[in-house]
């Protein structure tokens, strides 16, 4: 279980996260809904150790993540796939994927097996493995970003706005893969503005506004919540 207890984060005098308490059970797919700037990325950056919490606790199993180095957090199995993909555009697709396995670089056989699994999920990447990642379409670049995160062998996968800038058909393809990843047993925490697509595959969701959780519930309760529909889903 990944559990947040009263987590706070400050950017100077601005409180970006204020009393965040939530959890993702083993094997769950949990969605964080919220507008741009609501605090979704701040939750992930704090979990990954890239921002220092001002208070509270983030536990993964028996481990307290706050205070750990980012590299230690990655080794523990908590992996972030960042907003904007953050690929190395001049490097080949294969090199970008291989970099995801850096913390497991001594396990060459395991990394080869993992690469085969990633290529099985994204066959187009196998066809384009030797071309620069920056030459791919937006959807294909998102596949590289997902594949790179999977090369790190996540137990918990933090996905930050994977649908951003993608065409609706590509969004469906990406979300189908996310659901498939979750069905293999990987816990997924998905931050999204595209509430309709995200709630379709979620087990539970939290609504974040101004750094606070204002609502939580299962997929059905949030899809049928009138305020959520007006703000995030439409219709």
Backbone as a ProteinNet text record, in pm:
[ID]
protein_1_A
[PRIMARY]
XXXXXXXXXXXXXXXXXXXXXXXXXXXXXXXXXXXXXXXXXXXXXXXXXXXXXXXXXXXXXXXXXXXXXXXXXXXXXXXXXXXXXXXXXXXXXXXXXXXXXXXXXXXXXXXXXXXXXXXXXXXXXXXXXXXXXXXXXXXXXXXXXXXXXXXXXXXXXXXXXXXXXXXXXXXXXXXXXXXXXXXXXXXXXXXXXXXXXXXXXXXXXXXXXXXXXXXXXXXXXXXXXXXXXXXXXXX
[TERTIARY]
83.5	0	86.9	45.2	105.7	10	59	-30.4	25.7	-57.7	-24.4	-101.3	-30.1	-93	-56.6	-153.4	-139.8	-16.1	6.8	125.7	108.5	212.8	215.1	339	326.3	438.1	429.5	543.3	549.1	643.1	600.6	688.8	710.3	815.5	833.5	722.8	650.7	541.3	408.5	409.2	286	272.3	159.7	134.3	68.8	147	99.6	17.8	52.3	-23.3	-55.8	-181.7	-226.8	-306.9	-238.4	-307.7	-356.4	-272.7	-311.8	-305.9	-420.9	-429.3	-508.1	-442.6	-507.4	-425.7	-473.9	-399.8	-431.8	-341.4	-361.9	-325	-422.1	-397	-322	-260.6	-187.4	-280.5	-238.6	-316.7	-427.3	-443.4	-548.2	-504.5	-604.1	-582.2	-658.8	-585.5	-643.9	-616.6	-719.5	-708.4	-711.8	-624.3	-628.2	-682.9	-799.9	-862.4	-839.2	-820	-804	-757.6	-788.2	-746.2	-595.6	-541.7	-400.6	-367.4	-263.6	-224.8	-292.6	-373.9	-446.5	-355.8	-242.7	-151.7	-119	-171.5	-149.9	-1.9	65.1	207.9	290.3	249.6	322	316.6	203.5	192.8	294.9	305.4	399	544.4	575.7	713.3	757.3	664.5	694.9	712.5	627	638.5	771.8	816.5	940.4	1065.9	1047.8	1162.7	1225.6	1160.8	1215.2	1178.7	1074.2	1040.2	1034.3	1078.2	1083.9	955.1	887.7	762.7	786.4	686.4	692.5	635.3	575	518.3	441.5	408.7	330.7	416.2	350.9	416.1	368.2	461.8	427.6	494.3	413.4	466.9	433.2	532.2	511.5	542.8	439.3	457.9	509.4	622.7	681.7	781	803.8	906	845.4	913.8	880.4	958.7	887.5	954.2	1008.8	942	990.4	1126.4	1223.2	1359.6	1450.1	1391.4	1473	1520.6	1633.3	1682.6	1595.3	1580.3	1501.8	1547.1	1677.7	1727.7	1683.6	1677.8	1632	1483.4	1407.9	1264.2	1239.8	1318.8	1307.3	1340.4	1445.9	1483.6	1375.1	1298.9	1192.5	1074.5	1068.5	961.6	857.6	878.1	786.1	844.1	778.7	833.5	737.4	791.5	711.2	733.6	623.7	627.6	581.1	672.1	641.6	552.8	488	414.6	511.2	467.6	553.4	654.9	649.9	730	877.3	941.3	1081.5	1174.2	1156.8	1244.7	1375.2	1471.3	1593.4	1573	1533.1	1485.6	1590.5	1717.6	1822	1866.9	1828.2	1864.8	1759.8	1801.6	1708.6	1602.3	1496.1	1391.1	1450.2	1534	1593.4	1677.3	1756.2	1840.5	1754.7	1647.4	1556.7	1497.3	1455.9	1399.3	1503.5	1624.6	1731.2	1766.2	1760	1790.7	1693.1	1572.2	1475.4	1518.5	1603.2	1648	1780.4	1821.6	1954.4	1976	1873.7	1893.2	1907.6	1869.9	1883.2	1990.7	2085.8	2181.8	2266.3	2281.6	2360.6	2285.9	2153.9	2070.9	2040.6	2139	2124	2018.6	2015	1915.3	1774.4	1758	1627.6	1584.1	1678.4	1646.1	1607.4	1671.3	1633.3	1491.1	1456.7	1320.4	1220	1255.9	1165.6	1147.9	1255.6	1247.5	1155.3	1163.2	1073.9	927.3	902	765.8	716.3	803.9	765.7	737.2	821.9	799.5	671.8	636.5	510.3	390.3	401.9	294.7	284.2	400.8	406.7	483.3	421.4	492.5	552.8	490.2	541.8	680.2	707.7	839.2	948.7	914.2	1011.3	1048.9	948.7	975.3	1061.2	1048.4	1116	1228.7	1278.6	1374.2	1503.6	1538.7	1665.5	1651.5	1532.8	1512.9	1512	1545.4	1544	1404.4	1396.4	1266.3	1195.8	1272.6	1212.9	1144.1	1167.5	1105.9	969.8	930.9	804.9	686.1	567.8	445.4	426.5	334.2	309.5	265.9	179.3	133.4	244.9	330.5	442.4	543.4	564.1	653.3	597.7	465.7	406.1	426.4	421.4	448.9	592.5	686.9	826.9	838.5	769	775.3	718.7	607.3	549.5	644.4	698.3	789.7	913.7	967.7	1085.6	1054.4	936.6	897.1	882.7	827.9	811.6	946	1047	1179.8	1238.4	1189.5	1236.2	1167.7	1077.2	1008.4	924.8	828.8	750.2	660	651.7	545	429.4	464.9	367.5	411.1	319.2	348.1	268.6	340.1	279.4	277.7	159.1	145	87.5	165	126.1	79.7	-50.9	-113.4	-67.8	-82.8	-36.5	-117	-237.7	-319.6	-294.8	-209	-191.6	-145.3	-222.9	-185.3	-208.7	-276.3	-297.4	-437.3	-448.7	-577.9	-664.3	-797.3	-886.9	-862.7	-836.8	-813.5	-685.9	-583.2	-456.9	-473.1	-552.7	-581.3	-641.1	-736.5	-798.5	-695	-606.1	-503.2	-411.5	-369.9	-280.4	-349.7	-476.7	-547.3	-576.5	-596.6	-612.3	-485.6	-368.9	-241.9	-223.9	-261	-251.9	-335.9	-455.4	-541.8	-478.7	-416.9	-349.8	-233.4	-155.6	-45.7	-98.9	-207.8	-267.8	-315.9	-369	-421.2	-312	-186.6	-75.5	-36.5	-97.5	-69.7	1.3	39.6	106.7	5.3	32.3	-51.6	-26.6	-134.3	-122.9	-193	-122.9	-184.3	-174.2	-289.7	-299.8	-353.9	-271.6	-315.2	-364.6	-486.9	-547.6	-643.7	-647.5	-755.4	-866.3	-832.2	-930.3	-1006.7	-1104.4	-1173.1	-1252.2	-1314.8	-1398.2	-1316	-1202.1	-1116.9	-1058.3	-1018.4	-954.2	-1052.1	-1171.7	-1268.5	-1318	-1312.3	-1352.9	-1270.6	-1144.7	-1057.2	-1023.2	-1070	-1030.5	-1107.6	-1044.4	-1116.8	-1173.5	-1087.1	-1128.1	-1064.1	-1112.7	-1056.3	-1064.4	-973.6	-973.1	-978.9	-1053.3	-1060	-975.2	-878.1	-785	-818.4	-830.9	-849.2	-762.4	-681.6	-595.9	-515	-461.2	-373.5	-442.4	-574.3	-649.7	-739.4	-763.4	-860.1	-998.7	-1084.9	-1219.7	-1325.9	-1288.6	-1386.7	-1312.9	-1369.7	-1314.5	-1428.5	-1405.1	-1508.8	-1469.3	-1555.5	-1528.1	-1569	-1539.6	-1563.7	-1709.8	-1801.1	-1942	-1991.5	-1949.7	-1999.9	-1951.7	-1827.4	-1777.1	-1831.4	-1848.9	-1907.6	-2050.1	-2120	-2258.7	-2274.2	-2160.9	-2166.8	-2184.5	-2290.4	-2324.4	-2214.4	-2157.6	-2052	-1929.1	-1892.9	-1778.3	-1805.9	-1927.5	-1962.5	-1953.4	-2003.2	-1999.8	-1856.8	-1776.4	-1640.5	-1541.4	-1556.2	-1449.8	-1493.2	-1617.3	-1659.1	-1738.3	-1829.6	-1918.7	-2046.1	-2150.8	-2277	-2361.3
-120.4	0	125.3	223.2	356	445.7	502.1	576.1	713.9	815	953.8	995.1	1056.1	1098.8	1244.9	1334.6	1476.5	1539.8	1510.2	1558.8	1705.8	1784.2	1926.1	1955	2053.5	2095.7	2245.7	2313.8	2458.8	2494.1	2590.4	2655.7	2797.1	2818.6	2947.2	2969.6	3080	3110.1	3049.9	2983.5	2926.8	2781.6	2744.8	2605.9	2533.7	2449.8	2380.3	2256.7	2189.4	2074	2097.2	2073	2106.6	1990.5	1906.5	1798	1687	1643.9	1537.3	1402.6	1337.3	1201.9	1115	1012.4	922.9	794.4	697.1	572	502.6	415.9	326.3	186.4	97.7	-39.2	-116	-226.1	-308.7	-351.7	-327	-368.2	-273.9	-162.7	-67.1	25.4	82.9	192.3	311.9	407.1	523.1	647.4	728.1	847.8	972.4	1068.5	1201.8	1297.9	1354.2	1449.4	1590.5	1681.7	1820.6	1904.2	2031.8	2123.5	2143.7	2204.5	2239.8	2329.6	2293.3	2371.4	2330.5	2225.3	2183.8	2117.3	2061.5	1996.3	1852.2	1803.5	1663.3	1633	1715.8	1692.6	1710.2	1801.8	1822.5	1697.8	1627.7	1501.9	1401.5	1390.7	1294.5	1333.4	1460.9	1506.2	1487.7	1504.2	1481.5	1333.4	1250.1	1105.3	1054.9	1111.5	1067.1	1122.6	1210.2	1267.5	1385.2	1433.9	1546.6	1679.9	1683.5	1798.5	1752.7	1837	1801.7	1842.2	1745.3	1772.5	1863.3	1946.5	2033.2	1964.5	1848.4	1775.4	1654.4	1564.9	1447.4	1325.9	1223.3	1094.9	1036.3	974.8	895	759.8	656.9	523.8	430.8	352.1	245.3	115.4	41.9	-74.3	-29.6	-82.1	-45.8	69.4	120.1	222.9	362.5	451.8	593.6	656.4	709.7	764.5	904.5	982.6	1117.9	1109.9	1174	1169.6	1075.1	986.2	897.9	971.2	929.9	984.9	935	1015.6	969.9	834.4	811.6	683.6	567.1	590.1	485.6	457.2	563.8	547.5	466.9	494.9	417.6	271.1	245.9	107.8	35.7	110.2	48.3	6.2	59.1	19.3	125.5	248.1	358.7	441.3	436.6	493	597.5	712.6	819.9	831.2	842.5	876.1	1020.6	1114.9	1255.9	1317.5	1425.5	1505	1558.8	1558.2	1608.7	1509.2	1385.6	1271.7	1278.5	1396.7	1415.9	1311.5	1287.6	1196.2	1266.4	1188.1	1241.4	1235.5	1347.2	1342.4	1300.2	1327.9	1291.1	1146.8	1081	940.7	850.1	729.8	636	592	535.9	479.4	373.9	286.4	179.5	236	340.1	398.8	462.5	531	589	480.4	370.2	260.6	201.3	181.6	120.6	205.6	337.2	425	404.6	361.7	335.4	222.6	134	18.8	44.4	169.8	200.5	142.8	150.7	101.4	-50.6	-118.1	-263.8	-303.8	-214.1	-235.3	-361.3	-408.7	-530.4	-656	-647.1	-762.8	-757.9	-791.2	-778.2	-873.7	-994.8	-1091.4	-1045.4	-994	-943.5	-824.1	-738.7	-622.3	-662	-765.3	-813.5	-868.7	-942.4	-995.2	-881.2	-780.4	-666.5	-590.6	-575.4	-506.1	-581.7	-712.3	-792.1	-769	-758.6	-733.9	-597.3	-497.3	-362	-358.7	-423.7	-427.6	-503.3	-600.3	-671.1	-581.2	-491.3	-395	-290.1	-249.4	-141.8	-190.4	-271.5	-326.6	-219.6	-103.7	1.7	47.3	37.1	79.3	-17.5	-143.4	-239.9	-205	-160.5	-121.8	5.1	92	221.3	232.2	119.3	120.8	195.4	204	265.8	408.8	468.4	606.6	699.1	827	920.3	934.3	934.6	945.5	1075	1180.4	1309.4	1313.8	1213.7	1210.6	1141.5	1084.3	1010.1	1104.2	1051.1	1125.5	1139.1	1227.1	1247.2	1119.9	1043	917.9	817.1	807.8	715.1	757.6	888.7	936.9	901.6	909.7	871.8	722.7	643	499.9	477.6	554.7	543.3	580.8	687.7	730.6	622.9	563.4	454.4	334.6	301.4	188.1	208.9	330.3	360.7	342.5	387.8	369.6	221.3	143.4	0.3	-72	-20.7	-81.8	-73.6	19.9	33.2	-66.4	-149.1	-256.2	-200.4	-115.7	-52.4	-150.2	-129.1	-187.9	-89.3	39.6	149.1	240	265.6	351.1	480.4	592.8	725.5	786.4	804.1	854.2	994.7	1089.9	1231.1	1280.7	1295.9	1351.7	1280.2	1149.1	1078.9	1111.9	1167.2	1196.7	1336.5	1413.2	1553.6	1568.7	1643	1673.6	1563.3	1456.4	1343.3	1346.6	1293.5	1281.9	1180.2	1194	1103.9	955.8	916.9	775.4	726.3	810.5	773.4	767.4	859.8	856.8	722.2	674.4	544.4	432.7	435.9	332.9	335.5	455.2	469.1	421.6	458.5	418.7	269.1	209.2	63.4	-5.5	49.3	-8.5	11.3	129.3	154.9	54.2	27.9	-71.1	-210.3	-241.4	-370.9	-383	-275.6	-275.4	-300.3	-233.8	-251.1	-394.5	-454.6	-591.3	-694.1	-658.6	-749.6	-745.2	-654.3	-644.9	-518.9	-433.9	-308.3	-207.4	-150.7	-42.9	82	148.8	268.1	384.5	497.3	623	716.9	758.9	830.8	971.2	1072.1	1211.3	1256.5	1309.4	1340.9	1458.5	1536.6	1632.1	1570.5	1470.8	1401.8	1302.7	1355.2	1274.8	1160.6	1183.6	1079.2	955.7	975.3	862.1	796.2	877.1	823	743.7	797.4	729	598.8	588.9	464.4	345.4	367.4	255.4	253	350.8	363.5	268	231.5	168.3	275.4	372.4	482.6	610.8	723.5	852.1	954.1	1050.5	1166.6	1291.8	1391.3	1520.4	1619.1	1682.2	1776	1917.3	2008.3	2150.1	2232.2	2319.1	2409.9	2336.6	2222.3	2147.8	2068.3	2054.5	1978.7	1875.7	1765.3	1666.9	1712.8	1733.5	1783.6	1676.1	1563.8	1457.8	1329.2	1218	1088.4	988.4	883.8	782.6	682.7	583.3	486.9	544.1	470.9	518.4	559.4	473.6	500.7	623.9	639.3	751.9	884.3	888	1013.8	1040.7	935.9	955.9	1009.5	972.2	1013.8	1136.5	1191.7	1312	1434	1508.1	1617.8	1724.5	1758.1	1859.6	1813.7	1685.1	1631.9	1630.9	1591.1	1588.1	1726.8	1824.6	1961.6	2013.2	1985.4	2041.3	1966.2	1833.7	1753.6	1662.3	1614.7	1513.4	1574	1662.5	1717.6	1635.7	1700.8	1629.8	1636.2
0	0	0	-78.9	-75.7	2	113.2	202.7	234.4	216.1	246.5	371.9	466	590.2	617.9	593.9	627.9	564	437	367.5	329.7	357.3	321.6	239	148.8	66	46.7	66.9	49.1	-65	-146.8	-241.9	-189.9	-114.5	-48.5	52.2	38.6	130	83.6	-32	-87.7	-47.7	12.4	50	-67.4	-133.7	-253.9	-220.5	-110.7	-62.4	83.7	117.9	252.8	311.1	389.3	459.2	368.8	273.6	180.7	252.3	262	318.3	221.2	171.4	75.7	69	-6.9	-18.5	-149.6	-190.1	-303.6	-257.2	-253.7	-211.1	-319.4	-281.1	-376.6	-489.6	-613.2	-728.6	-769.9	-699.2	-734.8	-847.8	-914.2	-1007.4	-953.2	-899.9	-832	-915.4	-935.3	-1017.8	-930.1	-962.5	-902.2	-1007	-979.6	-1069.8	-1019.4	-1112.4	-1072.4	-1190	-1184.3	-1289.2	-1284.5	-1387.2	-1390	-1270.4	-1196.6	-1079.6	-950.7	-954.9	-833.8	-730.7	-777	-684	-719.3	-830.5	-866.9	-888.6	-968.6	-993.7	-866.4	-780.8	-654.9	-567.9	-570.6	-495.7	-547.7	-678.3	-736.3	-710.9	-725.4	-705.5	-561.1	-469	-327.7	-299.9	-359	-342.9	-395.5	-507.5	-571.8	-504.8	-406	-336.9	-408	-513.5	-588.5	-524.4	-444.2	-361.2	-215.9	-126.8	15.3	84.5	143.6	213.8	333.6	362.3	480.5	603.1	582.7	695.2	646	738.6	706.5	676.5	625.1	601.9	469.3	396.7	278.6	297.3	314.3	340.7	225.3	185.5	89.1	160.1	192.9	278.7	413.7	454.3	582.6	570.9	451.4	429.6	433	502.6	499	384.8	284.6	167.1	190.4	274.8	300.6	369.8	310.6	361.7	284.5	203.8	121.2	-3.8	-56.8	-182.5	-297.3	-404	-518.9	-573	-578	-629.5	-541.1	-408.7	-317.6	-336.8	-363	-385.7	-512.9	-617.7	-741	-714.3	-638.7	-607.9	-527.7	-448.9	-369.6	-456.4	-579.4	-670.8	-698.5	-649.8	-676.3	-790.5	-905.5	-1029.5	-1083.9	-1122.9	-1179.4	-1330.2	-1403.4	-1544.9	-1555.5	-1581.3	-1560	-1667.7	-1631.6	-1728.8	-1834	-1959.9	-2066.5	-2117.7	-2064.7	-2112.4	-2075	-2091.2	-2051.1	-2113.6	-2243.5	-2315.7	-2353	-2398.2	-2457.5	-2608.1	-2671.2	-2810	-2911.1	-2883.7	-2978.8	-2967.3	-2860.2	-2841.3	-2905.9	-2939.9	-3000.8	-2899.5	-2954.1	-2869.4	-2776	-2829.9	-2749.1	-2635.6	-2663.8	-2559.5	-2450.7	-2489.2	-2389.9	-2301	-2360.6	-2282	-2188.4	-2240.4	-2160.7	-2038.5	-2054.3	-1941.7	-1826	-1856.9	-1750.1	-1658	-1708.4	-1629.8	-1559.5	-1547.8	-1494.7	-1355.1	-1269.2	-1131.8	-1128.1	-1238	-1245.9	-1346.8	-1371.8	-1481	-1463.5	-1341.6	-1320.4	-1364.3	-1372.9	-1409.4	-1558.7	-1639.5	-1784.2	-1839.4	-1787.2	-1836.5	-1801.4	-1679.5	-1638	-1720.6	-1755.9	-1836.9	-1979.2	-2033.3	-2166.7	-2165.4	-2059.4	-2048.9	-2036.7	-1957	-1938.4	-2068.4	-2144.2	-2272.9	-2368	-2367.9	-2452.2	-2412	-2280.9	-2233.6	-2279.5	-2269.8	-2312	-2461.8	-2540.4	-2684.4	-2718	-2635.2	-2655.2	-2631.2	-2533.3	-2506.6	-2616.2	-2670.1	-2768.8	-2892.7	-2978.5	-3094.2	-3185.9	-3194.8	-3281.3	-3236.7	-3105.2	-3056	-3100.3	-3115.9	-3166.4	-3310.1	-3387.4	-3526.4	-3533.9	-3434	-3437.1	-3334.6	-3288	-3177.1	-3209.6	-3338.1	-3375.1	-3424.8	-3414.3	-3459.1	-3338.4	-3356.4	-3242.7	-3183.7	-3053.2	-2986.9	-3023.3	-3048	-3079.6	-3214.5	-3299.9	-3432.4	-3431.5	-3318.7	-3310	-3292.9	-3319.5	-3291.5	-3140.8	-3102.1	-2959.2	-2889	-2953.9	-2893.1	-2878.7	-2980.3	-2972.7	-2867.2	-2852.7	-2746.6	-2609	-2593.9	-2465	-2438.9	-2543.1	-2527.3	-2481.5	-2536.9	-2492.8	-2345	-2304.9	-2165	-2072.8	-2112.7	-2033	-2030	-2146.5	-2152.8	-2068.5	-2070.5	-1988.6	-1840.8	-1797.8	-1658	-1624.9	-1717.2	-1692.3	-1684.4	-1754.5	-1747.7	-1607.5	-1526.7	-1388.3	-1294.7	-1349.1	-1274.3	-1159	-1190.3	-1083.1	-1009.1	-879.7	-799.8	-789.7	-785.6	-793.5	-907.4	-1000.3	-1115	-1102.4	-1095.8	-1085.9	-1225.5	-1282.1	-1418.6	-1414.6	-1465.3	-1457.5	-1594.8	-1610.1	-1730.6	-1858.7	-1867.1	-1987.4	-2113.2	-2098.1	-2216.4	-2272.4	-2207.1	-2242.8	-2387.8	-2466	-2603	-2703.3	-2663.3	-2754.1	-2814.9	-2936.5	-3003.2	-2929.3	-2935.6	-2860.4	-2886.1	-3010.8	-3039.8	-2973	-2972.5	-2909.3	-2758.1	-2701.2	-2557.6	-2519.3	-2598	-2568.4	-2571.2	-2670.6	-2679.5	-2557.1	-2517.2	-2401.7	-2274	-2258	-2136.9	-2135.2	-2250.5	-2256.2	-2207.6	-2245.9	-2201.4	-2051.2	-2001.1	-1856.5	-1779.6	-1828.8	-1763.5	-1770.1	-1882	-1896.4	-1798.2	-1783.4	-1686	-1545.1	-1511.4	-1379.2	-1357.7	-1460.5	-1447.7	-1424.9	-1454.8	-1425.7	-1278.2	-1201.3	-1058.5	-1015.5	-1110.5	-1076.8	-1024.8	-909.2	-856.9	-940.5	-981	-1064.6	-996.3	-987.3	-944.8	-1064.6	-1114	-1240.4	-1216.4	-1244.4	-1233	-1369.4	-1373.7	-1503.3	-1494.5	-1603.5	-1623.8	-1707.6	-1788.4	-1871.3	-1784.3	-1711.2	-1610.3	-1670.8	-1784.7	-1842.8	-1875.8	-1943.6	-1979.5	-1855.5	-1757.9	-1638.2	-1551.9	-1532.1	-1446.1	-1507.6	-1638.2	-1704.7	-1656.4	-1622.3	-1586.3	-1437.1	-1361.8	-1220.5	-1130	-1018.6	-908.7	-814.9	-781.1	-694.1	-744.6	-692.4	-734.8	-622.4	-630	-541.1	-627.1	-579.8	-647.2	-567.3	-635	-572.5	-618.2	-523.4	-554.6	-460.7	-516.6	-439	-331.8	-369.9	-280.7	-172.4	-182.8	-82.6	-150.9	-82.5	-131.1	-88.7	-187.9	-159	-176.1	-238.7	-263.2	-294.1	-253.5	-288.6	-302.5	-378.2	-395.1	-501	-523.3	-628.1	-763.3	-867.1	-1003.3	-1023.8	-980.8	-1006.9	-932.8	-808.1	-729.4	-786	-837	-891.2	-1031.7	-1111.7	-1243.5	-1232.7	-1123.7	-1105.4	-1017	-969.3	-886.3	-976.7	-954.6	-1045.1	-1049.5	-933.2	-929.8	-1006.1	-992.2	-1064.3	-1213	-1250.7	-1393.2	-1454.9	-1384.9	-1439.4	-1452.4	-1351.4	-1348.2	-1434.4	-1442	-1502.3	-1615	-1612.5	-1708.3	-1822.3	-1790.5	-1891.8	-1901.1	-1949.6	-1963.2	-1838.7
[MASK]
+++++++++++++++++++++++++++++++++++++++++++++++++++++++++++++++++++++++++++++++++++++++++++++++++++++++++++++++++++++++++++++++++++++++++++++++++++++++++++++++++++++++++++++++++++++++++++++++++++++++++++++++++++++++++++++++++++++++++++

